[in-house]
C-alpha cells in the first residue's frame, strides 16, 4: 500500500478508536475502490454537493461507511474533525450513511439490497432529463444474496443503462462466514453477464488497475457495467484480514490498538 492508502486507513481506524465501535473489516476492503472513485473518476464538487450534473456514487453496503466518510472528509465535503465524532449522539456520521445528513451521501443505505435499485432510478432519471452524469453503486458480496439486487440488474439491462456501474466488493467473507459457505456466488462473472451486464474483473486493491477499468466505462456501449473487485476483508490490518471477528467491533482492546499502530502507523 502507498502512503495515501495508509493515510485513509488511519482516518478509518481513528474513527473506530474514538467511537469505540465500527465495521472495521468491511471498510478496509473498500478503501481503494472508494479512493479511486473520488480521487480519479467522479465528476463532483465538494463546494456544490447538490450540483444536478454531478456523478452519483451510492454505497449500497452501508455498513462500510467509514471508508466513504474518510474520503468525503478528505475531499472537503465536511471537516475532518467530524470523523472524531463517529456514532456520537450529536454527530452527523452514523453507523450507516444517511442522505440529507451527510454532505456527499447520495442515499441512505444499510438495509442491504437497495442501492442498485436506487442507482437504476438515478440512471433512468439522467436519461429522461438528458443529463450526462453517471451512477456508481458499490455492493457487498454478501449483499448480493438479496433478490432485489438481481431484479434491479434485470431492469438496468432492459433499459440499456450504460451510465450505470455496479462495483462488487468481492472479499468473499460475510459477517458470519465465507460467502461460498453461506450462499455460493460462483460463477459470479457469468451471473452478471447473464443478467445483461458487461463485466470486468480487477484486483480491488490495485489503484492503477482500478483507474484503468473505471475510466473506460461503459465497458460496452448500451450495457450497464459490473466491475467485480477481488478484495481482502480487513485489508491492511493483518489481524483483521479475512477474519470475520473483525466484521464489527464494539470495543478495541489495548493489544488490538497496538496491532493497528504497527500495521498503519500512529492514528
mmCIF file of C-alpha atoms in Angstrom:
data_model
loop_
_atom_site.group_PDB
_atom_site.id
_atom_site.type_symbol
_atom_site.label_atom_id
_atom_site.label_comp_id
_atom_site.label_asym_id
_atom_site.label_seq_id
_atom_site.Cartn_x
_atom_site.Cartn_y
_atom_site.Cartn_z
ATOM 1 C CA UNK A 1 0.000 0.000 0.000
ATOM 2 C CA UNK A 2 1.155 3.511 -0.748
ATOM 3 C CA UNK A 3 1.040 6.380 1.713
ATOM 4 C CA UNK A 4 -2.416 7.561 0.637
ATOM 5 C CA UNK A 5 -3.982 4.168 1.267
ATOM 6 C CA UNK A 6 -2.284 4.029 4.667
ATOM 7 C CA UNK A 7 -3.452 7.564 5.475
ATOM 8 C CA UNK A 8 -7.072 6.718 4.651
ATOM 9 C CA UNK A 9 -6.873 3.621 6.827
ATOM 10 C CA UNK A 10 -5.592 5.779 9.680
ATOM 11 C CA UNK A 11 -8.646 8.009 9.286
ATOM 12 C CA UNK A 12 -10.959 4.990 9.392
ATOM 13 C CA UNK A 13 -9.285 3.427 12.398
ATOM 14 C CA UNK A 14 -9.086 6.744 14.204
ATOM 15 C CA UNK A 15 -12.874 6.991 13.950
ATOM 16 C CA UNK A 16 -13.220 3.463 15.324
ATOM 17 C CA UNK A 17 -10.940 4.325 18.210
ATOM 18 C CA UNK A 18 -12.910 7.490 19.010
ATOM 19 C CA UNK A 19 -16.279 5.770 18.852
ATOM 20 C CA UNK A 20 -15.164 2.507 20.399
ATOM 21 C CA UNK A 21 -17.059 0.679 17.688
ATOM 22 C CA UNK A 22 -17.448 0.253 13.951
ATOM 23 C CA UNK A 23 -17.435 -2.102 10.984
ATOM 24 C CA UNK A 24 -13.694 -2.436 10.530
ATOM 25 C CA UNK A 25 -13.310 -5.269 8.012
ATOM 26 C CA UNK A 26 -15.987 -4.059 5.565
ATOM 27 C CA UNK A 27 -14.484 -0.552 5.469
ATOM 28 C CA UNK A 28 -10.877 -1.626 4.964
ATOM 29 C CA UNK A 29 -11.730 -3.812 1.964
ATOM 30 C CA UNK A 30 -13.353 -0.788 0.281
ATOM 31 C CA UNK A 31 -10.619 1.808 0.693
ATOM 32 C CA UNK A 32 -9.014 1.599 -2.755
ATOM 33 C CA UNK A 33 -12.357 1.259 -4.547
ATOM 34 C CA UNK A 34 -13.695 4.422 -2.922
ATOM 35 C CA UNK A 35 -10.354 6.186 -3.205
ATOM 36 C CA UNK A 36 -10.128 5.769 -6.968
ATOM 37 C CA UNK A 37 -13.745 6.802 -7.445
ATOM 38 C CA UNK A 38 -13.374 10.044 -5.500
ATOM 39 C CA UNK A 39 -9.806 10.865 -6.495
ATOM 40 C CA UNK A 40 -9.870 9.997 -10.180
ATOM 41 C CA UNK A 41 -13.293 9.200 -11.604
ATOM 42 C CA UNK A 42 -16.277 11.055 -10.193
ATOM 43 C CA UNK A 43 -17.212 14.455 -11.572
ATOM 44 C CA UNK A 44 -18.044 16.125 -8.271
ATOM 45 C CA UNK A 45 -17.558 19.451 -6.485
ATOM 46 C CA UNK A 46 -17.373 19.348 -2.669
ATOM 47 C CA UNK A 47 -18.361 23.033 -2.631
ATOM 48 C CA UNK A 48 -21.511 22.245 -4.610
ATOM 49 C CA UNK A 49 -22.576 18.766 -3.474
ATOM 50 C CA UNK A 50 -26.059 19.107 -4.996
ATOM 51 C CA UNK A 51 -24.883 20.077 -8.480
ATOM 52 C CA UNK A 52 -27.528 18.455 -10.741
ATOM 53 C CA UNK A 53 -24.833 17.447 -13.215
ATOM 54 C CA UNK A 54 -22.599 15.671 -10.688
ATOM 55 C CA UNK A 55 -21.813 11.970 -10.906
ATOM 56 C CA UNK A 56 -23.529 9.881 -8.241
ATOM 57 C CA UNK A 57 -21.916 7.229 -6.028
ATOM 58 C CA UNK A 58 -24.050 5.056 -3.750
ATOM 59 C CA UNK A 59 -22.529 2.908 -1.026
ATOM 60 C CA UNK A 60 -25.130 0.158 -1.019
ATOM 61 C CA UNK A 61 -23.176 -1.841 1.595
ATOM 62 C CA UNK A 62 -23.812 0.947 4.040
ATOM 63 C CA UNK A 63 -22.052 -0.745 6.955
ATOM 64 C CA UNK A 64 -18.757 0.002 5.158
ATOM 65 C CA UNK A 65 -19.454 3.717 5.618
ATOM 66 C CA UNK A 66 -16.201 4.518 7.412
ATOM 67 C CA UNK A 67 -14.349 4.240 4.095
ATOM 68 C CA UNK A 68 -16.823 6.639 2.486
ATOM 69 C CA UNK A 69 -16.682 9.089 5.403
ATOM 70 C CA UNK A 70 -12.882 9.164 5.244
ATOM 71 C CA UNK A 71 -12.911 10.065 1.543
ATOM 72 C CA UNK A 72 -15.701 12.624 1.846
ATOM 73 C CA UNK A 73 -13.917 14.363 4.718
ATOM 74 C CA UNK A 74 -10.555 14.243 2.956
ATOM 75 C CA UNK A 75 -12.086 15.736 -0.198
ATOM 76 C CA UNK A 76 -13.688 18.594 1.757
ATOM 77 C CA UNK A 77 -17.372 17.671 1.862
ATOM 78 C CA UNK A 78 -17.223 18.185 5.632
ATOM 79 C CA UNK A 79 -14.425 18.891 8.147
ATOM 80 C CA UNK A 80 -12.015 16.100 9.037
ATOM 81 C CA UNK A 81 -12.795 16.781 12.702
ATOM 82 C CA UNK A 82 -16.257 15.262 12.167
ATOM 83 C CA UNK A 83 -14.608 11.846 11.920
ATOM 84 C CA UNK A 84 -13.759 12.017 15.620
ATOM 85 C CA UNK A 85 -17.470 12.149 16.479
ATOM 86 C CA UNK A 86 -18.407 8.998 14.549
ATOM 87 C CA UNK A 87 -21.528 7.422 16.092
ATOM 88 C CA UNK A 88 -21.771 10.180 18.706
ATOM 89 C CA UNK A 89 -25.211 11.364 19.803
ATOM 90 C CA UNK A 90 -24.733 14.762 18.149
ATOM 91 C CA UNK A 91 -22.699 13.608 15.138
ATOM 92 C CA UNK A 92 -23.777 13.692 11.504
ATOM 93 C CA UNK A 93 -21.880 10.398 10.998
ATOM 94 C CA UNK A 94 -23.893 7.370 11.970
ATOM 95 C CA UNK A 95 -23.134 3.687 11.683
ATOM 96 C CA UNK A 96 -24.771 3.754 8.247
ATOM 97 C CA UNK A 97 -24.803 6.729 5.836
ATOM 98 C CA UNK A 98 -27.839 8.996 5.857
ATOM 99 C CA UNK A 99 -28.955 11.109 2.895
ATOM 100 C CA UNK A 100 -29.628 14.721 3.846
ATOM 101 C CA UNK A 101 -27.475 14.455 6.937
ATOM 102 C CA UNK A 102 -24.014 13.885 5.463
ATOM 103 C CA UNK A 103 -22.870 16.088 2.557
ATOM 104 C CA UNK A 104 -21.898 13.894 -0.387
ATOM 105 C CA UNK A 105 -24.041 10.906 0.643
ATOM 106 C CA UNK A 106 -26.459 10.148 -2.198
ATOM 107 C CA UNK A 107 -28.715 7.593 -0.482
ATOM 108 C CA UNK A 108 -29.499 6.250 2.974
ATOM 109 C CA UNK A 109 -28.272 2.679 2.978
ATOM 110 C CA UNK A 110 -27.817 -0.134 5.431
ATOM 111 C CA UNK A 111 -30.834 -2.285 4.747
ATOM 112 C CA UNK A 112 -28.897 -4.335 2.226
ATOM 113 C CA UNK A 113 -30.042 -4.840 -1.338
ATOM 114 C CA UNK A 114 -31.488 -1.396 -2.018
ATOM 115 C CA UNK A 115 -28.617 0.539 -3.550
ATOM 116 C CA UNK A 116 -28.709 -0.879 -7.064
ATOM 117 C CA UNK A 117 -32.442 -0.199 -7.357
ATOM 118 C CA UNK A 118 -31.832 3.416 -6.348
ATOM 119 C CA UNK A 119 -28.974 3.552 -8.850
ATOM 120 C CA UNK A 120 -31.231 2.305 -11.646
ATOM 121 C CA UNK A 121 -33.664 5.095 -10.824
ATOM 122 C CA UNK A 122 -30.922 7.720 -10.912
ATOM 123 C CA UNK A 123 -29.547 6.387 -14.186
ATOM 124 C CA UNK A 124 -33.011 6.437 -15.759
ATOM 125 C CA UNK A 125 -33.553 9.963 -14.479
ATOM 126 C CA UNK A 126 -30.316 11.095 -16.135
ATOM 127 C CA UNK A 127 -31.564 9.772 -19.461
ATOM 128 C CA UNK A 128 -35.025 11.298 -19.084
ATOM 129 C CA UNK A 129 -33.549 14.691 -18.187
ATOM 130 C CA UNK A 130 -30.867 14.493 -20.867
ATOM 131 C CA UNK A 131 -28.033 14.760 -18.351
ATOM 132 C CA UNK A 132 -24.628 13.172 -18.707
ATOM 133 C CA UNK A 133 -23.972 12.153 -15.120
ATOM 134 C CA UNK A 134 -23.048 8.565 -14.284
ATOM 135 C CA UNK A 135 -24.112 6.467 -11.312
ATOM 136 C CA UNK A 136 -21.751 4.102 -9.479
ATOM 137 C CA UNK A 137 -23.136 1.633 -6.931
ATOM 138 C CA UNK A 138 -20.827 -0.201 -4.505
ATOM 139 C CA UNK A 139 -22.216 -3.527 -3.363
ATOM 140 C CA UNK A 140 -21.004 -6.140 -0.909
ATOM 141 C CA UNK A 141 -20.677 -9.752 -1.982
ATOM 142 C CA UNK A 142 -22.850 -10.947 0.910
ATOM 143 C CA UNK A 143 -25.328 -8.234 -0.020
ATOM 144 C CA UNK A 144 -25.914 -9.668 -3.457
ATOM 145 C CA UNK A 145 -27.572 -12.676 -1.848
ATOM 146 C CA UNK A 146 -30.576 -10.310 -1.836
ATOM 147 C CA UNK A 147 -33.025 -10.970 -4.660
ATOM 148 C CA UNK A 148 -33.764 -7.259 -5.078
ATOM 149 C CA UNK A 149 -30.241 -6.797 -6.435
ATOM 150 C CA UNK A 150 -30.980 -9.099 -9.337
ATOM 151 C CA UNK A 151 -34.380 -7.530 -10.008
ATOM 152 C CA UNK A 152 -32.593 -4.202 -10.319
ATOM 153 C CA UNK A 153 -29.950 -5.769 -12.567
ATOM 154 C CA UNK A 154 -32.640 -7.035 -14.938
ATOM 155 C CA UNK A 155 -34.181 -3.570 -15.080
ATOM 156 C CA UNK A 156 -30.811 -1.953 -15.776
ATOM 157 C CA UNK A 157 -30.143 -4.326 -18.658
ATOM 158 C CA UNK A 158 -33.653 -3.929 -20.102
ATOM 159 C CA UNK A 159 -33.194 -0.166 -20.312
ATOM 160 C CA UNK A 160 -29.615 -0.372 -21.601
ATOM 161 C CA UNK A 161 -28.297 1.827 -18.799
ATOM 162 C CA UNK A 162 -24.681 2.210 -19.845
ATOM 163 C CA UNK A 163 -24.452 5.191 -17.459
ATOM 164 C CA UNK A 164 -24.706 2.747 -14.525
ATOM 165 C CA UNK A 165 -21.776 0.869 -12.948
ATOM 166 C CA UNK A 166 -22.110 -1.796 -10.255
ATOM 167 C CA UNK A 167 -18.911 -2.329 -8.265
ATOM 168 C CA UNK A 168 -18.852 -5.525 -6.212
ATOM 169 C CA UNK A 169 -16.579 -5.688 -3.170
ATOM 170 C CA UNK A 170 -15.799 -9.390 -3.521
ATOM 171 C CA UNK A 171 -13.927 -10.039 -0.287
ATOM 172 C CA UNK A 172 -15.525 -13.492 -0.018
ATOM 173 C CA UNK A 173 -16.393 -13.192 3.673
ATOM 174 C CA UNK A 174 -19.719 -12.278 5.254
ATOM 175 C CA UNK A 175 -20.385 -11.371 8.851
ATOM 176 C CA UNK A 176 -20.607 -14.985 9.982
ATOM 177 C CA UNK A 177 -18.665 -16.958 7.431
ATOM 178 C CA UNK A 178 -17.254 -17.344 3.920
ATOM 179 C CA UNK A 179 -19.621 -16.499 1.082
ATOM 180 C CA UNK A 180 -19.033 -19.882 -0.531
ATOM 181 C CA UNK A 181 -20.386 -21.466 2.652
ATOM 182 C CA UNK A 182 -23.259 -19.081 3.408
ATOM 183 C CA UNK A 183 -24.586 -18.924 -0.163
ATOM 184 C CA UNK A 184 -22.143 -19.594 -3.019
ATOM 185 C CA UNK A 185 -21.914 -16.851 -5.644
ATOM 186 C CA UNK A 186 -19.815 -18.510 -8.315
ATOM 187 C CA UNK A 187 -19.767 -18.291 -11.253
ATOM 188 C CA UNK A 188 -20.187 -14.621 -10.316
ATOM 189 C CA UNK A 189 -18.933 -13.016 -13.536
ATOM 190 C CA UNK A 190 -21.159 -15.268 -15.622
ATOM 191 C CA UNK A 191 -24.142 -14.398 -13.445
ATOM 192 C CA UNK A 192 -23.745 -10.683 -14.175
ATOM 193 C CA UNK A 193 -23.209 -11.393 -17.870
ATOM 194 C CA UNK A 194 -26.360 -13.494 -17.969
ATOM 195 C CA UNK A 195 -28.254 -10.534 -16.489
ATOM 196 C CA UNK A 196 -27.111 -8.338 -19.361
ATOM 197 C CA UNK A 197 -24.090 -6.562 -17.894
ATOM 198 C CA UNK A 198 -20.681 -6.032 -19.424
ATOM 199 C CA UNK A 199 -18.271 -7.458 -16.848
ATOM 200 C CA UNK A 200 -14.750 -6.517 -15.784
ATOM 201 C CA UNK A 201 -12.709 -8.184 -13.039
ATOM 202 C CA UNK A 202 -9.906 -6.431 -11.181
ATOM 203 C CA UNK A 203 -7.759 -6.578 -8.063
ATOM 204 C CA UNK A 204 -9.739 -4.232 -5.839
ATOM 205 C CA UNK A 205 -6.626 -3.025 -4.023
ATOM 206 C CA UNK A 206 -4.642 -2.228 -7.175
ATOM 207 C CA UNK A 207 -5.115 1.519 -7.597
ATOM 208 C CA UNK A 208 -3.656 1.628 -11.106
ATOM 209 C CA UNK A 209 -5.808 -1.265 -12.330
ATOM 210 C CA UNK A 210 -8.938 0.268 -10.821
ATOM 211 C CA UNK A 211 -8.220 3.588 -12.526
ATOM 212 C CA UNK A 212 -7.806 1.880 -15.887
ATOM 213 C CA UNK A 213 -11.072 -0.066 -15.606
ATOM 214 C CA UNK A 214 -13.202 2.751 -14.190
ATOM 215 C CA UNK A 215 -12.005 5.319 -16.718
ATOM 216 C CA UNK A 216 -13.163 3.030 -19.519
ATOM 217 C CA UNK A 217 -16.820 2.710 -18.528
ATOM 218 C CA UNK A 218 -19.131 1.913 -20.097
ATOM 219 C CA UNK A 219 -17.220 -1.222 -20.946
ATOM 220 C CA UNK A 220 -19.733 -1.878 -23.746
ATOM 221 C CA UNK A 221 -21.967 0.908 -25.110
ATOM 222 C CA UNK A 222 -25.614 0.159 -24.486
ATOM 223 C CA UNK A 223 -24.962 -2.106 -21.477
ATOM 224 C CA UNK A 224 -24.592 -1.430 -17.754
ATOM 225 C CA UNK A 225 -21.186 -2.377 -16.372
ATOM 226 C CA UNK A 226 -20.337 -4.669 -13.456
ATOM 227 C CA UNK A 227 -16.828 -4.419 -12.008
ATOM 228 C CA UNK A 228 -16.001 -7.375 -9.776
ATOM 229 C CA UNK A 229 -13.317 -6.163 -7.368
ATOM 230 C CA UNK A 230 -11.399 -9.007 -5.732
ATOM 231 C CA UNK A 231 -10.528 -7.736 -2.273
ATOM 232 C CA UNK A 232 -9.452 -8.881 1.189
ATOM 233 C CA UNK A 233 -11.724 -8.151 4.112
ATOM 234 C CA UNK A 234 -9.777 -6.106 6.659
ATOM 235 C CA UNK A 235 -7.036 -5.319 4.114
ATOM 236 C CA UNK A 236 -4.012 -3.594 5.619
ATOM 237 C CA UNK A 237 -4.532 -4.837 9.158
ATOM 238 C CA UNK A 238 -3.036 -8.348 9.452
ATOM 239 C CA UNK A 239 -5.137 -9.286 12.487
ATOM 240 C CA UNK A 240 -8.312 -8.386 10.594
ATOM 241 C CA UNK A 241 -7.535 -9.769 7.148
ATOM 242 C CA UNK A 242 -10.022 -12.494 6.170
ATOM 243 C CA UNK A 243 -11.122 -12.644 9.795
ATOM 244 C CA UNK A 244 -14.887 -12.493 10.420
ATOM 245 C CA UNK A 245 -14.234 -11.479 14.046
ATOM 246 C CA UNK A 246 -13.298 -8.049 12.697
ATOM 247 C CA UNK A 247 -16.514 -7.567 10.722
ATOM 248 C CA UNK A 248 -17.685 -5.310 13.546
ATOM 249 C CA UNK A 249 -16.008 -4.285 16.776
ATOM 250 C CA UNK A 250 -17.863 -2.952 19.797
ATOM 251 C CA UNK A 251 -14.630 -2.274 21.652
ATOM 252 C CA UNK A 252 -10.951 -2.373 20.801
ATOM 253 C CA UNK A 253 -8.561 -3.783 23.374
ATOM 254 C CA UNK A 254 -5.172 -2.214 24.069
ATOM 255 C CA UNK A 255 -3.473 -5.096 22.246
ATOM 256 C CA UNK A 256 -5.718 -4.581 19.201
ATOM 257 C CA UNK A 257 -4.934 -0.863 19.175
ATOM 258 C CA UNK A 258 -1.223 -1.680 19.338
ATOM 259 C CA UNK A 259 -1.588 -4.116 16.419
ATOM 260 C CA UNK A 260 -3.269 -1.391 14.375
ATOM 261 C CA UNK A 261 -0.456 1.082 15.083
ATOM 262 C CA UNK A 262 2.130 -1.467 13.957
ATOM 263 C CA UNK A 263 0.217 -2.030 10.698
ATOM 264 C CA UNK A 264 -0.627 1.540 9.667
ATOM 265 C CA UNK A 265 1.373 3.815 11.933
ATOM 266 C CA UNK A 266 0.012 6.247 14.516
ATOM 267 C CA UNK A 267 -3.602 7.290 14.123
#
